[in-house]
mmCIF file of C-alpha atoms in Angstrom:
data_model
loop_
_atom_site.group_PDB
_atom_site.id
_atom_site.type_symbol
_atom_site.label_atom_id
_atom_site.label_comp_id
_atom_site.label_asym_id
_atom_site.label_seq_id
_atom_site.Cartn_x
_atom_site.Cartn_y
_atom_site.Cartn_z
ATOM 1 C CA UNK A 1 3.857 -39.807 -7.112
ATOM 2 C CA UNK A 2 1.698 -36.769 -6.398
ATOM 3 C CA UNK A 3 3.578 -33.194 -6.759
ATOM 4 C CA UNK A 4 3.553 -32.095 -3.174
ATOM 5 C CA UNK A 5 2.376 -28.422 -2.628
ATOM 6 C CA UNK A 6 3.203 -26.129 0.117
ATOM 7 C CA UNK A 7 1.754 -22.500 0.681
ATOM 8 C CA UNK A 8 4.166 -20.458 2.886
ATOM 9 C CA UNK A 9 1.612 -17.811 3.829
ATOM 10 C CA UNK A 10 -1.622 -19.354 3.876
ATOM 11 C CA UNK A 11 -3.549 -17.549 6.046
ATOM 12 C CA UNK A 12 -3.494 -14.417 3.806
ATOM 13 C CA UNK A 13 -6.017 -13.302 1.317
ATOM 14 C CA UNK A 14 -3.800 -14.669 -1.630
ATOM 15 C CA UNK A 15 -2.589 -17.495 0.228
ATOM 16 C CA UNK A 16 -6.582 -18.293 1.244
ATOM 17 C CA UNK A 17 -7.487 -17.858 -2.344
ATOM 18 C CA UNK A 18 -4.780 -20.522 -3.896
ATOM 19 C CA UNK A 19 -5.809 -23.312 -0.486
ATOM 20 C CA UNK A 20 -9.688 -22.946 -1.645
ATOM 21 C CA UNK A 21 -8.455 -23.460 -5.910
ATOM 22 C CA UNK A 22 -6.190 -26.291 -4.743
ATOM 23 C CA UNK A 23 -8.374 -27.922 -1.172
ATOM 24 C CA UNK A 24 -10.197 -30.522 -3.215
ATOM 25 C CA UNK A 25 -7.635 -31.320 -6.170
ATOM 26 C CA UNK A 26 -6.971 -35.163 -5.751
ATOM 27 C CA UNK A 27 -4.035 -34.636 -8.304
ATOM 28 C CA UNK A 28 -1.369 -32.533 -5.950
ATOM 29 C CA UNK A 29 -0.290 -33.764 -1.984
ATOM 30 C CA UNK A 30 -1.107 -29.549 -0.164
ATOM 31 C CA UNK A 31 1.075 -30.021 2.534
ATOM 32 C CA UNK A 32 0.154 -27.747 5.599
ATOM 33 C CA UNK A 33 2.032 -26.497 8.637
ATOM 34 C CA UNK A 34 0.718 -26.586 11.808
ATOM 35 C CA UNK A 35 -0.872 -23.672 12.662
ATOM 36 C CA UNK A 36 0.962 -22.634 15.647
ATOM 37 C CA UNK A 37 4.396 -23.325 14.005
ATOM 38 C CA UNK A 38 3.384 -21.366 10.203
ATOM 39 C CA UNK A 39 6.275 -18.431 11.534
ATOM 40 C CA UNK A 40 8.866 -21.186 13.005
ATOM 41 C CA UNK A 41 11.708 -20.714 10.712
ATOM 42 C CA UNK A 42 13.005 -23.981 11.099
ATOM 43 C CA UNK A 43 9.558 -25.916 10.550
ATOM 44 C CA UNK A 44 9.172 -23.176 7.485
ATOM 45 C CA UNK A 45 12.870 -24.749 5.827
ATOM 46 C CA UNK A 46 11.338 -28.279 6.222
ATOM 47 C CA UNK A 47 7.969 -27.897 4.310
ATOM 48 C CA UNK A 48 9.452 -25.923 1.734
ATOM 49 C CA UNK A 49 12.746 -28.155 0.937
ATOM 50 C CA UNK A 50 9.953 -30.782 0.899
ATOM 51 C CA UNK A 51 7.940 -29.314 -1.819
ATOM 52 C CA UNK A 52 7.737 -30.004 -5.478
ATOM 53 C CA UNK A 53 5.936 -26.459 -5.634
ATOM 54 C CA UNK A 54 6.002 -23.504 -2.868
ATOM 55 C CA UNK A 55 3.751 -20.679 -3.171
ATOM 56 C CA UNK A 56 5.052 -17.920 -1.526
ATOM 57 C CA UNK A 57 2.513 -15.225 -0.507
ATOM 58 C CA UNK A 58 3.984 -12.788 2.319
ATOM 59 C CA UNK A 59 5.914 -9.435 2.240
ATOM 60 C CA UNK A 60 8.846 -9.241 -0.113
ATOM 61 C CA UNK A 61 11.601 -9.705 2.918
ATOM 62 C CA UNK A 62 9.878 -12.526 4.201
ATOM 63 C CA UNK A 63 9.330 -14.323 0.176
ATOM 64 C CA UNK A 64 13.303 -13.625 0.174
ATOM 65 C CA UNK A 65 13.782 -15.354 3.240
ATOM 66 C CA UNK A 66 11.830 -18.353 2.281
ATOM 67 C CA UNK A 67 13.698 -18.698 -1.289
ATOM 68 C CA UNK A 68 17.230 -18.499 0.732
ATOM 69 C CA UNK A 69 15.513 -20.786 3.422
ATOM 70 C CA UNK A 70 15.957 -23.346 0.375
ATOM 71 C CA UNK A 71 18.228 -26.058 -0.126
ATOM 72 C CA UNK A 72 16.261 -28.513 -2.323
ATOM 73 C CA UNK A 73 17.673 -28.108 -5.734
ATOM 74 C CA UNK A 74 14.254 -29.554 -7.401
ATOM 75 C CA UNK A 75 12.043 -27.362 -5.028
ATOM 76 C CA UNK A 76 10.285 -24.515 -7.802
ATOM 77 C CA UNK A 77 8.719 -21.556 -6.007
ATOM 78 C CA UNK A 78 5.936 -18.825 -7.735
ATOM 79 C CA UNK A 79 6.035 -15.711 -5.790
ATOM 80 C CA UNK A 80 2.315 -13.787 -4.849
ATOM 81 C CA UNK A 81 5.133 -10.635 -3.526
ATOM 82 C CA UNK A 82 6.478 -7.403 -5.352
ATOM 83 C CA UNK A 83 9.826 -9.031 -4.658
ATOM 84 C CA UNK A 84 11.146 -10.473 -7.993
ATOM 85 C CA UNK A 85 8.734 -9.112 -10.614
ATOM 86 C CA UNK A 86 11.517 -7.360 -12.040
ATOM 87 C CA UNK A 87 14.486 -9.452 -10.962
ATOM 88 C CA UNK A 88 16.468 -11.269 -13.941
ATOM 89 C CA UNK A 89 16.560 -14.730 -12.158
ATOM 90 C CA UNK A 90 12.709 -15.125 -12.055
ATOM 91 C CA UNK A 91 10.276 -15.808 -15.277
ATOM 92 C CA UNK A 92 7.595 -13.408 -15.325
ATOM 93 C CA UNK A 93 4.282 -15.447 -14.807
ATOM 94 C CA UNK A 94 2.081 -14.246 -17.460
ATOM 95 C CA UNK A 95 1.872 -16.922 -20.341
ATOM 96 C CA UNK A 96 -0.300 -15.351 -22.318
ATOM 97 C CA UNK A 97 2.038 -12.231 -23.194
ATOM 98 C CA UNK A 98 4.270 -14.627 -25.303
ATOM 99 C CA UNK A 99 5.143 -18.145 -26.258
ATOM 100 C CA UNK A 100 8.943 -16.678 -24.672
ATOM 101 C CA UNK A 101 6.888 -16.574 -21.510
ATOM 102 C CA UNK A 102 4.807 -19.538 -21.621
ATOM 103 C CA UNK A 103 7.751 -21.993 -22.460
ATOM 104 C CA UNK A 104 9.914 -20.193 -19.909
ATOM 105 C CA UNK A 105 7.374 -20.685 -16.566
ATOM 106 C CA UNK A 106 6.845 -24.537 -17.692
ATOM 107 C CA UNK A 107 10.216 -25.003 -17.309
ATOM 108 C CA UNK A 108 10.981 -22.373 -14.667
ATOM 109 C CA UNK A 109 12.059 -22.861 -11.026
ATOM 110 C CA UNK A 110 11.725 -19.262 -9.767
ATOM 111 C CA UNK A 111 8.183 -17.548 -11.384
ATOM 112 C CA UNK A 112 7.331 -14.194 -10.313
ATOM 113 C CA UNK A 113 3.391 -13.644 -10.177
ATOM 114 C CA UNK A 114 1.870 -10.628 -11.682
ATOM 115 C CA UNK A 115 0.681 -7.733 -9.722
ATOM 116 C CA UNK A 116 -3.057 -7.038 -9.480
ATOM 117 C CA UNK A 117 -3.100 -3.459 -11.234
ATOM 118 C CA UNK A 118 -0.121 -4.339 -13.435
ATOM 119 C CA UNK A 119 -1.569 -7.532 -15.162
ATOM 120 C CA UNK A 120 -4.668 -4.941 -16.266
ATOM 121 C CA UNK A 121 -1.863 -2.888 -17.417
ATOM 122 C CA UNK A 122 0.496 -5.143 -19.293
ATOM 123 C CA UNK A 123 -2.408 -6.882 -20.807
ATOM 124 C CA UNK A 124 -3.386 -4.515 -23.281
ATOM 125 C CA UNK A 125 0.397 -2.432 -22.989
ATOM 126 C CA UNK A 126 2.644 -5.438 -23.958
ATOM 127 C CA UNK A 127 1.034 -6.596 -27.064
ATOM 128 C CA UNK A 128 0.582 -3.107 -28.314
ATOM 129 C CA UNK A 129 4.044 -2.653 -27.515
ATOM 130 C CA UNK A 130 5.475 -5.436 -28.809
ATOM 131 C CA UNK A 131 3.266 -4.733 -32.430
ATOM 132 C CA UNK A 132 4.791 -1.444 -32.671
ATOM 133 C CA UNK A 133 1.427 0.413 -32.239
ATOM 134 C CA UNK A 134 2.434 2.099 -29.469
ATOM 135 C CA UNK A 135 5.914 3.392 -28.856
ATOM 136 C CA UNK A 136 8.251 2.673 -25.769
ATOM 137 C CA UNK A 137 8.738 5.897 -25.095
ATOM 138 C CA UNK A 138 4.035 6.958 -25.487
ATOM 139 C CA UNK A 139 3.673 8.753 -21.995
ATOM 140 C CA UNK A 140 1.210 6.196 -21.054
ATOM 141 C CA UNK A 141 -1.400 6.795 -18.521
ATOM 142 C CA UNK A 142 -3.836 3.985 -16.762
ATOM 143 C CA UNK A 143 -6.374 4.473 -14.257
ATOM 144 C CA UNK A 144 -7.478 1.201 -11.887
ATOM 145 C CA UNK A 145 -10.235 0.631 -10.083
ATOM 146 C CA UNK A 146 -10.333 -2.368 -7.773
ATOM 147 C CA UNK A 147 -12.264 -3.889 -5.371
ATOM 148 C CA UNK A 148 -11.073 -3.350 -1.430
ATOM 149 C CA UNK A 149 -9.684 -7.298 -1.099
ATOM 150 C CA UNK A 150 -7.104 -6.376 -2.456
ATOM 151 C CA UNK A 151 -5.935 -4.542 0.071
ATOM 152 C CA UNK A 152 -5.570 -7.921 2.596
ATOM 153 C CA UNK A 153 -7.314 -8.616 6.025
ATOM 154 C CA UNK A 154 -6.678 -4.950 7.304
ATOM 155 C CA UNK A 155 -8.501 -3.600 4.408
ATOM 156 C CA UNK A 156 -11.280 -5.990 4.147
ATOM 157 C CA UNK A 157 -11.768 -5.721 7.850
ATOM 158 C CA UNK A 158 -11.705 -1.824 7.971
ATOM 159 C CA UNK A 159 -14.481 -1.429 4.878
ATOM 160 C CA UNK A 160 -16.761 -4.607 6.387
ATOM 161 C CA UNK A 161 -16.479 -2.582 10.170
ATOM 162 C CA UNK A 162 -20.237 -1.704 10.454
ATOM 163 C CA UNK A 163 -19.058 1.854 12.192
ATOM 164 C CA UNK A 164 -16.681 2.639 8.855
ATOM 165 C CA UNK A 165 -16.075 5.490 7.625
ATOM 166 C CA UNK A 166 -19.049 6.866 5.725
ATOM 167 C CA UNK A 167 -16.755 8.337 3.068
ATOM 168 C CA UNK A 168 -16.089 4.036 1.954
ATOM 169 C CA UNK A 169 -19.442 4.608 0.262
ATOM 170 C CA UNK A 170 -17.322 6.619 -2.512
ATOM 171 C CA UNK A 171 -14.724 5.467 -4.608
ATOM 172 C CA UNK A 172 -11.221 6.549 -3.581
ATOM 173 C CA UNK A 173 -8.444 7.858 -5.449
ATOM 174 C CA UNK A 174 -5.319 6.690 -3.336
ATOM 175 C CA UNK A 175 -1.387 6.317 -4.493
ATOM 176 C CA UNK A 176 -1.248 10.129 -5.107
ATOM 177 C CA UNK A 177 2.714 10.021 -4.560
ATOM 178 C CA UNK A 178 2.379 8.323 -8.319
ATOM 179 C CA UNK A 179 4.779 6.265 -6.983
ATOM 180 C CA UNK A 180 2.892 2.588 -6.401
ATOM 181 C CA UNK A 181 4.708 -0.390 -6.005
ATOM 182 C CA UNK A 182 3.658 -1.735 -9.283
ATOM 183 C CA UNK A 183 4.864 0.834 -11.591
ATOM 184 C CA UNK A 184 8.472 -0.821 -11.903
ATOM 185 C CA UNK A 185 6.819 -3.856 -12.999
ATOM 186 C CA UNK A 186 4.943 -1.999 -15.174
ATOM 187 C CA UNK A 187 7.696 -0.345 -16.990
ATOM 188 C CA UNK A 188 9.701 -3.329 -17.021
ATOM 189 C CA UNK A 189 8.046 -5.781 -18.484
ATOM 190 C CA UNK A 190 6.286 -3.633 -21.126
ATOM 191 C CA UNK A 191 9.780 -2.466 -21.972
ATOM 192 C CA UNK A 192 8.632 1.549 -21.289
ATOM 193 C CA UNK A 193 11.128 4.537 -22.034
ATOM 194 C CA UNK A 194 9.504 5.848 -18.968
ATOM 195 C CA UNK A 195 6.713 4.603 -16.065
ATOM 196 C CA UNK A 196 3.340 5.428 -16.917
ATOM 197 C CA UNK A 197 0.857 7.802 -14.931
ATOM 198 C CA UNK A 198 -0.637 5.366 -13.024
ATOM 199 C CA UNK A 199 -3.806 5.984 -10.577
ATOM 200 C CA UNK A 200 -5.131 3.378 -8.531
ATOM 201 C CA UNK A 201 -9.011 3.739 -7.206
ATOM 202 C CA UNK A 202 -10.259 1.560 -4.508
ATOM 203 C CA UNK A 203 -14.227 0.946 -4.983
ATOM 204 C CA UNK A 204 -16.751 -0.095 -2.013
ATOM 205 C CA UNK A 205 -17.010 -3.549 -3.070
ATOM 206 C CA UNK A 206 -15.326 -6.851 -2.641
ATOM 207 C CA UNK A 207 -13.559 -8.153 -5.752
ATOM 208 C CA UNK A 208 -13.276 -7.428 -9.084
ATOM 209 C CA UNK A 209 -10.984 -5.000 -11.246
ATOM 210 C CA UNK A 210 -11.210 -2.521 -14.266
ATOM 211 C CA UNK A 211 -7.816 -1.117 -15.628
ATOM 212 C CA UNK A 212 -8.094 1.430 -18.248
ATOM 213 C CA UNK A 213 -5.129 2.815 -20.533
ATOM 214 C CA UNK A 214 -5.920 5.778 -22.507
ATOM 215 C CA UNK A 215 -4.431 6.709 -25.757
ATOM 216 C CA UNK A 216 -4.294 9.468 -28.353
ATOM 217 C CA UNK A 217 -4.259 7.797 -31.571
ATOM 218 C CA UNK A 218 -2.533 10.447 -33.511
ATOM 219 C CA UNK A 219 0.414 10.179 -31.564
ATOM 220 C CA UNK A 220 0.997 6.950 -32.172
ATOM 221 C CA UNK A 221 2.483 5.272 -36.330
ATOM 222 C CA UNK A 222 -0.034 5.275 -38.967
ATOM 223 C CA UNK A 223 -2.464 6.861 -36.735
ATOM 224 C CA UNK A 224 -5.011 3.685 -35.787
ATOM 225 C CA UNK A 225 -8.433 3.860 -35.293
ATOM 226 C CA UNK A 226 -9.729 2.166 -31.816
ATOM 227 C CA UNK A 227 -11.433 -0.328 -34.382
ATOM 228 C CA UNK A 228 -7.868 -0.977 -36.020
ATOM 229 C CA UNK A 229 -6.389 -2.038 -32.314
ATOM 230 C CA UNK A 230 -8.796 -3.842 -31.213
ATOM 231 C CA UNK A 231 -8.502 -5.841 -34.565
ATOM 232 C CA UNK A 232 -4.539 -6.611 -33.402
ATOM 233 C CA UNK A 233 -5.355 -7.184 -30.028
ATOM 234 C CA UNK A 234 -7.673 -9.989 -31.462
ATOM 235 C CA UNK A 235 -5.250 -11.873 -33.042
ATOM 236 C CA UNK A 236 -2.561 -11.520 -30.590
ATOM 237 C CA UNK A 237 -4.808 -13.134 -28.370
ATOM 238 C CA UNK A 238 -6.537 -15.171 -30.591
ATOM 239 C CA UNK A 239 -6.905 -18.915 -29.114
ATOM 240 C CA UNK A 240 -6.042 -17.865 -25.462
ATOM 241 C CA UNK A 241 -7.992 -19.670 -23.111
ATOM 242 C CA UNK A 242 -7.817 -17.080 -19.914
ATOM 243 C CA UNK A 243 -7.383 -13.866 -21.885
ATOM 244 C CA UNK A 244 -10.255 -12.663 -24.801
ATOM 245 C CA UNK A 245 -11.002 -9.897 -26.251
ATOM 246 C CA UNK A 246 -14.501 -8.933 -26.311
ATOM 247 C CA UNK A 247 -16.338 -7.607 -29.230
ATOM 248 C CA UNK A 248 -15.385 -3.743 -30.377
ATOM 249 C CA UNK A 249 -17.109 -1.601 -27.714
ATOM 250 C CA UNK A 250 -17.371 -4.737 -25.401
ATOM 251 C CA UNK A 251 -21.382 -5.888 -24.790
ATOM 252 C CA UNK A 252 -23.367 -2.525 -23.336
ATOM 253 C CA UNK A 253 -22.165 1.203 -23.278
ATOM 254 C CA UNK A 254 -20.703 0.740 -19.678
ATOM 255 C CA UNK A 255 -18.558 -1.411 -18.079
ATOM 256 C CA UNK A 256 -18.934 -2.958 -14.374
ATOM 257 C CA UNK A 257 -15.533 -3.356 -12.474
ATOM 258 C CA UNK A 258 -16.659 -6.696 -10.671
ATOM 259 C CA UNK A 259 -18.258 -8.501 -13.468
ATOM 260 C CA UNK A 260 -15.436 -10.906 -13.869
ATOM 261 C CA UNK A 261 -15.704 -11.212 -9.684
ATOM 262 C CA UNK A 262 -14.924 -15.072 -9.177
ATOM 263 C CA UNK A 263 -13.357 -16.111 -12.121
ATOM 264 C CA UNK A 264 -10.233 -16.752 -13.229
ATOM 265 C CA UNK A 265 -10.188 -14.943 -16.578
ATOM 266 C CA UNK A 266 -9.007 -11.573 -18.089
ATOM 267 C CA UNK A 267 -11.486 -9.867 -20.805
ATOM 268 C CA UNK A 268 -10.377 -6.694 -22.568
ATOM 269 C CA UNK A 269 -12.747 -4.393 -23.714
ATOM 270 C CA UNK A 270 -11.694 -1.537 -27.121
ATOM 271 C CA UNK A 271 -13.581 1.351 -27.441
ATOM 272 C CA UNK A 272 -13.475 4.637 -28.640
ATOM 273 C CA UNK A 273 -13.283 6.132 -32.479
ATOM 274 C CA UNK A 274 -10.912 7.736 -35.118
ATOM 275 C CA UNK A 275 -9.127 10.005 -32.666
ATOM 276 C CA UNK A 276 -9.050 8.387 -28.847
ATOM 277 C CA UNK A 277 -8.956 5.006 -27.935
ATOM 278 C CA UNK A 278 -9.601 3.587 -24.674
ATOM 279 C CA UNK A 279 -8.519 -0.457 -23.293
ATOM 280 C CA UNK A 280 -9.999 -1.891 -19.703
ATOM 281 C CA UNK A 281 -8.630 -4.908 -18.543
ATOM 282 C CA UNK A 282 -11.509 -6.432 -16.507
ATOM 283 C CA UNK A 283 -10.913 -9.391 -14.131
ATOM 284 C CA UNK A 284 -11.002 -10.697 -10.897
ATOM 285 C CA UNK A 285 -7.879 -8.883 -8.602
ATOM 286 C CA UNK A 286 -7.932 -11.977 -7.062
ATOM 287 C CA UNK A 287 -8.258 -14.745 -9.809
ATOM 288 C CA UNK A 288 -6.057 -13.262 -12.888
ATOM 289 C CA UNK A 289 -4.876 -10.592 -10.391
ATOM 290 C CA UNK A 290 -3.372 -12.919 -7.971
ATOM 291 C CA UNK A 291 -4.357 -16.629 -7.106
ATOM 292 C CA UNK A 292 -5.976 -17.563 -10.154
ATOM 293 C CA UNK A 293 -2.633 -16.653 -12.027
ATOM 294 C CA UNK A 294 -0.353 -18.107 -9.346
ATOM 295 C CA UNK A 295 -2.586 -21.433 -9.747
ATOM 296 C CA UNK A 296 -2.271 -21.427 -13.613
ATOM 297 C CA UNK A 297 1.118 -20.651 -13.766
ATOM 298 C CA UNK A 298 1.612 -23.753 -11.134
ATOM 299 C CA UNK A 299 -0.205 -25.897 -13.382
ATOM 300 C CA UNK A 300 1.906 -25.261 -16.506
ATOM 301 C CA UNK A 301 5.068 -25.773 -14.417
ATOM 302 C CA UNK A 302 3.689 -29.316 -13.471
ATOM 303 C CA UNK A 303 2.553 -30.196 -16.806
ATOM 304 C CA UNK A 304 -1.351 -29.881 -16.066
ATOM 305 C CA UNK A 305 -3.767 -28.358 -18.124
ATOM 306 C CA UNK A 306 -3.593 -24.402 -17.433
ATOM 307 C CA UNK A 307 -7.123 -24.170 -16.426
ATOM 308 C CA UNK A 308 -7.164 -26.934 -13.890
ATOM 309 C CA UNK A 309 -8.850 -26.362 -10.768
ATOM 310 C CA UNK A 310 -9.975 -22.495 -12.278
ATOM 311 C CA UNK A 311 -12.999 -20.872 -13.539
ATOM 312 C CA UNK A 312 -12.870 -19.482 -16.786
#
């Protein structure tokens, strides 16, 4: 038999994303919900405790609803929401950080899926971590720029209005509590002393993401060169099929934040010299950032190859 599939929030951006990766897979049964019934509680319990696989993609009270709506013991949920990122019962679901974390969300019934900004982050921050090049407790700081569908339907809606705001033409520096809703994720996973400095910039187009940490290489043991970590970032990720690391300086002296717009892939880019060394994560915030991942992880739960149904 078919695994059967069921997206509680489909009508979202996320949600929309995963239906158009999984719409014309003849190897899963996508169970949908009738439109008019998608916030019935009761009709909500029955599609999910008949799922192999529930993607959950709504606001973190309403994914903890629909994991306590549950009563199938074989049903296996990844959650799109903040709500379990951090929490001890959920796998984070971000295979490539580990073979710890790819063995754990094959066999995992609760996976968390990444954040848009903090998947830039923790792709570069974990390994470096985890190598001992940079220390727990570096006062880390990241900039992000993303692309304004990231922001859901309100968003979209208010930057595609054809009597917007003028000012939309400019980038945007927003979260200026320093406070976003990814930092504990952030810190978390990475295993930080402390949260980074973390400022998000929304950009006047559609998709597409470019997270940048920054780092003093002084500061940090044995004093790399940028050259020296983008050599270890290599092999960590050496023979990943989603995440690469391009050549030192990546391929031209700038870099685009929507070149990886559409696909389902992470590159990360090294540059700098003897004294400062800069890393962009650059991928789609809604392919690595979000559905992509939530599809990939689904597909190693299920036993599929990773990149089934995704474009590298």
């Amino acid at each position: 038999m078919k695994p059967v599939v069921y997206i509680d929030g489909k009508e979202g951006t996320t949600g929309l994303q995963i239906f158009e990766r999984l719409g014309s897979r003849d190897d899963i049964e996508l169970i949908l919900i009738d439109e008019d019934k998608r916030k019935d509680t009761q009709e909500r319990k029955k599609f999910i405790n008949a799922a192999d696989i529930v993607f959950l993609c709504l606001p973190d009270a309403a994914a903890r609803e629909a994991v306590a709506l549950c009563e199938n013991p074989d049903t296996r949920f990844i959650d799109a929401s903040t709500a379990h990122r951090t929490h001890p019962d959920w796998d984070y679901g971000f295979p490539e950080l580990s073979e710890a974390h790819r063995a754990a969300i094959i066999k995992s019934k609760r996976v968390a899926n990444p954040g848009c900004h903090a998947s830039g982050f923790i792709s570069s921050v974990y390994p470096l971590v985890k190598m001992g090049i940079v220390p727990a407790d570096y006062p880390l700081t990241c900039s992000s720029l993303t692309g304004y569908s990231g922001g859901g339907k309100k968003l979209i809606a208010e930057y595609e209005d054809v009597n917007r705001d003028p000012r939309h033409e400019s980038h945007r520096i927003y979260g200026l509590t320093l406070k976003h809703k990814h930092l504990p994720e952030m810190t978390h996973v990475c295993g930080l002393a402390a949260a980074p400095v973390f400022v998000p910039i929304l950009g006047d187009f559609y998709k597409g993401m470019a997270s940048t940490i920054m780092l003093h290489n002084r500061l940090l043991p044995g004093a790399p060169t940028a050259q020296d970590i983008h050599a270890k970032l290599a092999e960590y990720y050496a023979g990943q099929t989603m995440v690469h690391v391009m050549p030192f300086g990546g391929e031209e002296p700038v870099i685009y934040a929507d070149t990886m717009a559409g696909r389902d892939s992470l590159e990360l880019i090294v540059c700098g010299h003897e004294e400062q060394t800069i890393v962009t994560a650059l991928f789609d915030n809604l392919g690595k950032g979000a559905s992509g991942a939530a599809v990939q992880n689904m597909n190693l739960m299920l036993g599929f190859d990773e990149t089934t149904g995704l474009t590298k």
